[in-house]
Short mmCIF file of C-alpha atoms in Angstrom, two decimals:
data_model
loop_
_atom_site.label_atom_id
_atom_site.label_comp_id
_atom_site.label_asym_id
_atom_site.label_seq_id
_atom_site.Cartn_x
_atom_site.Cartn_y
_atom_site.Cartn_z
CA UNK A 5 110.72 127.73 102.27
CA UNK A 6 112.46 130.40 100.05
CA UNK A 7 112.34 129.51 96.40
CA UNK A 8 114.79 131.38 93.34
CA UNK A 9 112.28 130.55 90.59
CA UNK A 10 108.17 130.89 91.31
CA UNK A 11 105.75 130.74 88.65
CA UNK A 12 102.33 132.05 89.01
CA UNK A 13 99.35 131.04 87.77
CA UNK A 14 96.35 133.04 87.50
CA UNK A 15 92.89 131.30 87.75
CA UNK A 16 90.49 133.81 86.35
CA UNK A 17 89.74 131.74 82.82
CA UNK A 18 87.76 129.38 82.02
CA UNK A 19 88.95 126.03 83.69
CA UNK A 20 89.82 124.90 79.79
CA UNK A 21 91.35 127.61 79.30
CA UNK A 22 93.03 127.57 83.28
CA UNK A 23 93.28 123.43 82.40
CA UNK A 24 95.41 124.57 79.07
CA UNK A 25 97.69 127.05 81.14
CA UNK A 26 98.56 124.90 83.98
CA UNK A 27 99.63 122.07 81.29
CA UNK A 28 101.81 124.89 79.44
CA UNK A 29 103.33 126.14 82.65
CA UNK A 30 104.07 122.51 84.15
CA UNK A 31 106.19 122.41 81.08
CA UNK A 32 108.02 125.72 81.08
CA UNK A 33 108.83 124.69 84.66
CA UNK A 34 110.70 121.56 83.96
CA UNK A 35 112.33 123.38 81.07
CA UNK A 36 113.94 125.47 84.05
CA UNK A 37 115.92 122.43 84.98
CA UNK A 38 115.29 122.34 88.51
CA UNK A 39 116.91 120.45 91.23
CA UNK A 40 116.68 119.34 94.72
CA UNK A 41 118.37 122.78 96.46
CA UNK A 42 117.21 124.72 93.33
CA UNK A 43 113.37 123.57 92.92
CA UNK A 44 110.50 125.47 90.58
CA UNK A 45 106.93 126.72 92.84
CA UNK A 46 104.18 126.60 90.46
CA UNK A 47 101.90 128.74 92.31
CA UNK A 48 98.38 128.62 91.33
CA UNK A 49 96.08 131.18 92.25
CA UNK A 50 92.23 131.08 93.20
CA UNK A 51 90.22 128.86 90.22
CA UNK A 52 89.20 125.97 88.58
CA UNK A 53 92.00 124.34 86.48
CA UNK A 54 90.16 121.79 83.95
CA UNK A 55 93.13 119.32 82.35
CA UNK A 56 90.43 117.20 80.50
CA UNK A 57 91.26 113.75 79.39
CA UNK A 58 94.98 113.42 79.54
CA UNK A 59 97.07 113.39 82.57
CA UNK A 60 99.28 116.75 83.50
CA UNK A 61 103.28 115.28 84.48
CA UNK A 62 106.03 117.21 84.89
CA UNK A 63 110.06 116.44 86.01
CA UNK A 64 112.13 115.98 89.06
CA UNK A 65 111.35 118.66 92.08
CA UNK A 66 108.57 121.27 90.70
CA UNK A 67 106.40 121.87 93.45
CA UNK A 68 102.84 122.72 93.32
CA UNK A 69 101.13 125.14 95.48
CA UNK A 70 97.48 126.44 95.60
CA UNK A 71 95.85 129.34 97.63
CA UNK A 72 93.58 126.36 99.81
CA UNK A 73 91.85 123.59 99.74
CA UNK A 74 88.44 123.73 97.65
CA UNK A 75 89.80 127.58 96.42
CA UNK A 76 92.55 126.23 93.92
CA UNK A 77 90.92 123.10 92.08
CA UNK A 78 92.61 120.85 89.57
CA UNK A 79 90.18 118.71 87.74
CA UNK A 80 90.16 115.93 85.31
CA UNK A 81 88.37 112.87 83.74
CA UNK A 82 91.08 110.63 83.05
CA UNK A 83 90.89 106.97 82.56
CA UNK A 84 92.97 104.95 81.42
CA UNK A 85 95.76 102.10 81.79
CA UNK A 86 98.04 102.78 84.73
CA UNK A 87 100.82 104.51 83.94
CA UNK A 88 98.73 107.23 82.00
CA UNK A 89 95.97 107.27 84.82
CA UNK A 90 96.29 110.57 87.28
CA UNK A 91 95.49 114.16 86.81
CA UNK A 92 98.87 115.35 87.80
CA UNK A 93 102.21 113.07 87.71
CA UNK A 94 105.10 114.80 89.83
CA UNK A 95 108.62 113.28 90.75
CA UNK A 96 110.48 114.26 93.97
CA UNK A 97 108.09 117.27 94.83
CA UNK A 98 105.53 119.12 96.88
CA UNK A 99 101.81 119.52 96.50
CA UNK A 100 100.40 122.20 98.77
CA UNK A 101 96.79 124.13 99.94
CA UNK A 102 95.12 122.76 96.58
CA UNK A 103 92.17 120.00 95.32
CA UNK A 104 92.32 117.44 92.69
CA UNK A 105 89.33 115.63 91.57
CA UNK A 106 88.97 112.94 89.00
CA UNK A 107 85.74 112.49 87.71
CA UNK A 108 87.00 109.03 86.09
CA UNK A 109 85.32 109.40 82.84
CA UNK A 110 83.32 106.56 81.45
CA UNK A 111 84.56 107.15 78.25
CA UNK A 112 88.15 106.05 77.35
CA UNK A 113 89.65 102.69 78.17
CA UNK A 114 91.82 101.31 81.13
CA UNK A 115 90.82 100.33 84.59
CA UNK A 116 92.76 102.85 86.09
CA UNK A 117 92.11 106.40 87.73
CA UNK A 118 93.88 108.22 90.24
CA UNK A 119 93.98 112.12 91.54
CA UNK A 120 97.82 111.64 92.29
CA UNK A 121 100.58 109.61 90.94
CA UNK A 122 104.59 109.97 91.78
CA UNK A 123 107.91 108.28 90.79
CA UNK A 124 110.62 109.57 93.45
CA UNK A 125 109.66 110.93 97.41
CA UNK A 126 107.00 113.25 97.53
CA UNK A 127 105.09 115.17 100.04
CA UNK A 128 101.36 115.96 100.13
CA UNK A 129 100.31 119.11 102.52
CA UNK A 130 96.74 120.28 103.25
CA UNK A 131 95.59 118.55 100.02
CA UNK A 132 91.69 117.55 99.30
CA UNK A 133 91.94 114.60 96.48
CA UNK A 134 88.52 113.26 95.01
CA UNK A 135 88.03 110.35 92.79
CA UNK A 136 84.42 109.39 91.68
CA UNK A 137 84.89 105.94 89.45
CA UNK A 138 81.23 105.56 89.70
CA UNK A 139 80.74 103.65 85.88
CA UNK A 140 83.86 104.69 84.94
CA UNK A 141 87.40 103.00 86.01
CA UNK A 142 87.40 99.85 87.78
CA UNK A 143 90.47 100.34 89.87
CA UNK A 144 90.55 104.23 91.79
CA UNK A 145 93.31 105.73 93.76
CA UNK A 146 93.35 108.67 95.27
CA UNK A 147 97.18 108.59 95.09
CA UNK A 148 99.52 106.20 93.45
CA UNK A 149 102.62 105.83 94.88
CA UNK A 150 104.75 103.99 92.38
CA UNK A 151 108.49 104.58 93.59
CA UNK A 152 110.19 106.70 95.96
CA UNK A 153 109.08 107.98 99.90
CA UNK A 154 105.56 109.47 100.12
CA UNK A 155 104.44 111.82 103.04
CA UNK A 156 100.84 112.78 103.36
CA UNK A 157 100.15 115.53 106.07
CA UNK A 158 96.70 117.42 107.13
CA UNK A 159 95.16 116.34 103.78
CA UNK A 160 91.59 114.50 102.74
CA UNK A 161 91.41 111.77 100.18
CA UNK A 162 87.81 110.10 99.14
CA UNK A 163 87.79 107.08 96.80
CA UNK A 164 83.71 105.86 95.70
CA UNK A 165 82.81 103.58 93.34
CA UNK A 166 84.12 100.82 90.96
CA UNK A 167 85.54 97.64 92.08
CA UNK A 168 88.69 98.31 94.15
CA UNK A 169 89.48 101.45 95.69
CA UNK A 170 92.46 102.50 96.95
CA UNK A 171 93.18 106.05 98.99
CA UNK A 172 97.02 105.49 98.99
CA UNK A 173 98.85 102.83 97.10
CA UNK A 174 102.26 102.18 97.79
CA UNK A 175 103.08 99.56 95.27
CA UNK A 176 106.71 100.56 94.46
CA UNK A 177 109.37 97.62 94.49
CA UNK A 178 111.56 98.94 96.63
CA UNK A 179 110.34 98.06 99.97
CA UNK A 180 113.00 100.58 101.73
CA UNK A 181 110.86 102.97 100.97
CA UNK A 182 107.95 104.42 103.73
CA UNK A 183 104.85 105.33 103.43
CA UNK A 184 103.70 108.26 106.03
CA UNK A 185 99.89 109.42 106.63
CA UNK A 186 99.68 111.78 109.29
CA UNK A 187 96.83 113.97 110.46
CA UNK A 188 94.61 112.73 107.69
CA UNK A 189 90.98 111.69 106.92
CA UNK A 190 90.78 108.59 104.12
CA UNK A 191 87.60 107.17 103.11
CA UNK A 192 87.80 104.46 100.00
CA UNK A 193 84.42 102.42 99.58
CA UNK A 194 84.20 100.17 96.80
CA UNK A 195 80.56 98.39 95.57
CA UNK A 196 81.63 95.21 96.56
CA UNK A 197 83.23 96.16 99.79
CA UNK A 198 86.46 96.49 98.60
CA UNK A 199 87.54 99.62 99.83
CA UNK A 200 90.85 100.00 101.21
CA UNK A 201 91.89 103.28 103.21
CA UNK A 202 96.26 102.46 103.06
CA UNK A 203 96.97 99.61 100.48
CA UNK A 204 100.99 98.89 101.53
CA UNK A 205 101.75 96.03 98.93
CA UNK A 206 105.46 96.79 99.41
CA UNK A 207 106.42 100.08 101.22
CA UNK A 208 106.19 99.94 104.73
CA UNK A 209 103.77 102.58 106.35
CA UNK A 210 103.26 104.65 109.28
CA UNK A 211 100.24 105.85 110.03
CA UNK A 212 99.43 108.59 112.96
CA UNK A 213 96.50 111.00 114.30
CA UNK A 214 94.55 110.04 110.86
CA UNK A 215 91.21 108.89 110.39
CA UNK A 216 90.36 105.73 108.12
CA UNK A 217 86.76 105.21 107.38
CA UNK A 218 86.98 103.29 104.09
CA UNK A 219 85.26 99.45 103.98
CA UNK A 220 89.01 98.19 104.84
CA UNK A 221 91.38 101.02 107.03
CA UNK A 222 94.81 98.65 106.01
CA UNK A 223 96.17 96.36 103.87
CA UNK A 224 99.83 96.14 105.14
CA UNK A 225 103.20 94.63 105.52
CA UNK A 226 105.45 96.13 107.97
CA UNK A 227 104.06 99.06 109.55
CA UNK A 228 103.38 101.37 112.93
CA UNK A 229 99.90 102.79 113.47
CA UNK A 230 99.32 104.52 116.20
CA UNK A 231 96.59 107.29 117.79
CA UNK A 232 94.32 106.72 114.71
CA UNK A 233 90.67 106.06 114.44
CA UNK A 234 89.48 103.02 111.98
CA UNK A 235 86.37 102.01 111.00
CA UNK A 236 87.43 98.77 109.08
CA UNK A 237 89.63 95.74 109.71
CA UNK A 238 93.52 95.78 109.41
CA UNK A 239 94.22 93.18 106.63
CA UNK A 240 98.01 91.72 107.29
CA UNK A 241 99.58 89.83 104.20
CA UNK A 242 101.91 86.70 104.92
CA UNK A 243 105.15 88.81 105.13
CA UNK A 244 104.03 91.58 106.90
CA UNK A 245 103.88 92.78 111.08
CA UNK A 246 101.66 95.65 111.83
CA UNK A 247 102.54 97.12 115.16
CA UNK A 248 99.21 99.38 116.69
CA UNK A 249 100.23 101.90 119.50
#
């Protein structure tokens, strides 16, 4: 894909002072008014981009790239109630070839932490997201889907610790919407058991050539999952039909 408008991000700081830059740039890059045949690459070279605290959001179709997985890292501690609860918020975007971990400080207040959060469709590519709630959050998500169609391709999420974990959560209320996981490895164990690889409370899902080794590989309502390894039980709510191929 050919983009008009790329911003690039060097990573040879400190991560504060990488953290501070990528904050400052996610801003300049909704300030470029982007749109969906006109969007804004954030590019963010080799490093270690520490956002503290306080969650990094930016505007309608800005898309995030890194140089790989485990080479471009975007890390935070951020706990807090939901809305407020990710590293990085995007909204009809891309995230590409980087890491996010949240180390779910056990400082703060809320019960939520997540890596990813979107409003509007979003696609994940060859993206590593950690969340460690150990003591900290009692509610982790590797990503929280919270409106909009969500795509998640080649990628690794891992959810430990707390109460209930979640790798993807598709709670928007528009149950339209889909929920894709393709060619990707989700592990969410919780200390009670309450893990849950795919948590569909309203989008429907499909789910292909992945790997779910979390206590619980699906809580669902309508979806298709087919050619995929699971370790744990597919949990069905009273409205839903889960279709295995």
């Amino acid at each position: 894909e050919l983009y008009e408008r790329i911003i690039v991000l060097n990573g040879d700081g400190t991560p504060t002072e990488n953290g501070d830059a990528f904050r400052t740039a996610m801003g300049q890059a909704s300030f470029l008014a982007p749109t969906a045949t006109s969007p804004v690459l954030l590019w963010l070279e080799p490093g270690t981009y520490d956002v503290g605290t306080t969650m990094v959001s930016t505007f309608d179709h800005v898309h995030l790239r890194g140089a790989g997985q485990e080479a471009t890292i975007i890390i935070g501690a951020v706990r807090a109630e939901r809305d407020v609860a990710a590293v990085i918020q995007l909204r009809d975007g891309e995230v590409s070839d980087l890491t996010v971990v949240n180390t779910s400080s056990t400082t703060g207040s809320g019960n939520f932490s997540s890596g990813i959060r979107h409003n509007g469709d979003l696609t994940i590519r060859r993206v590593t997201v950690r969340v460690d709630s150990t003591g900290g959050a009692s509610t982790p998500t590797a990503v929280d889907s919270r409106a909009g169609d969500l795509v998640v391709e080649d990628s690794r999420l891992t959810v430990a610790g707390a109460l209930i974990t979640r790798g993807v959560w598709a709670n928007t209320s528009l149950a339209s919407r889909t929920t894709t996981v393709r060619r990707t490895t989700i592990e969410a164990t919780g200390e009670l058991g309450f893990g849950y690889d795919v948590f569909l409370q309203s989008a429907t899902g499909v789910i292909e050539f992945s790997t779910l080794n979390g206590d619980n590989a699906v809580l669902s309502r309508d979806s298709t999952i087919r050619h995929s390894t699971m370790l744990g039980p597919v949990d069905i709510d009273t409205n839903g039909t889960v279709t295995c191929l």
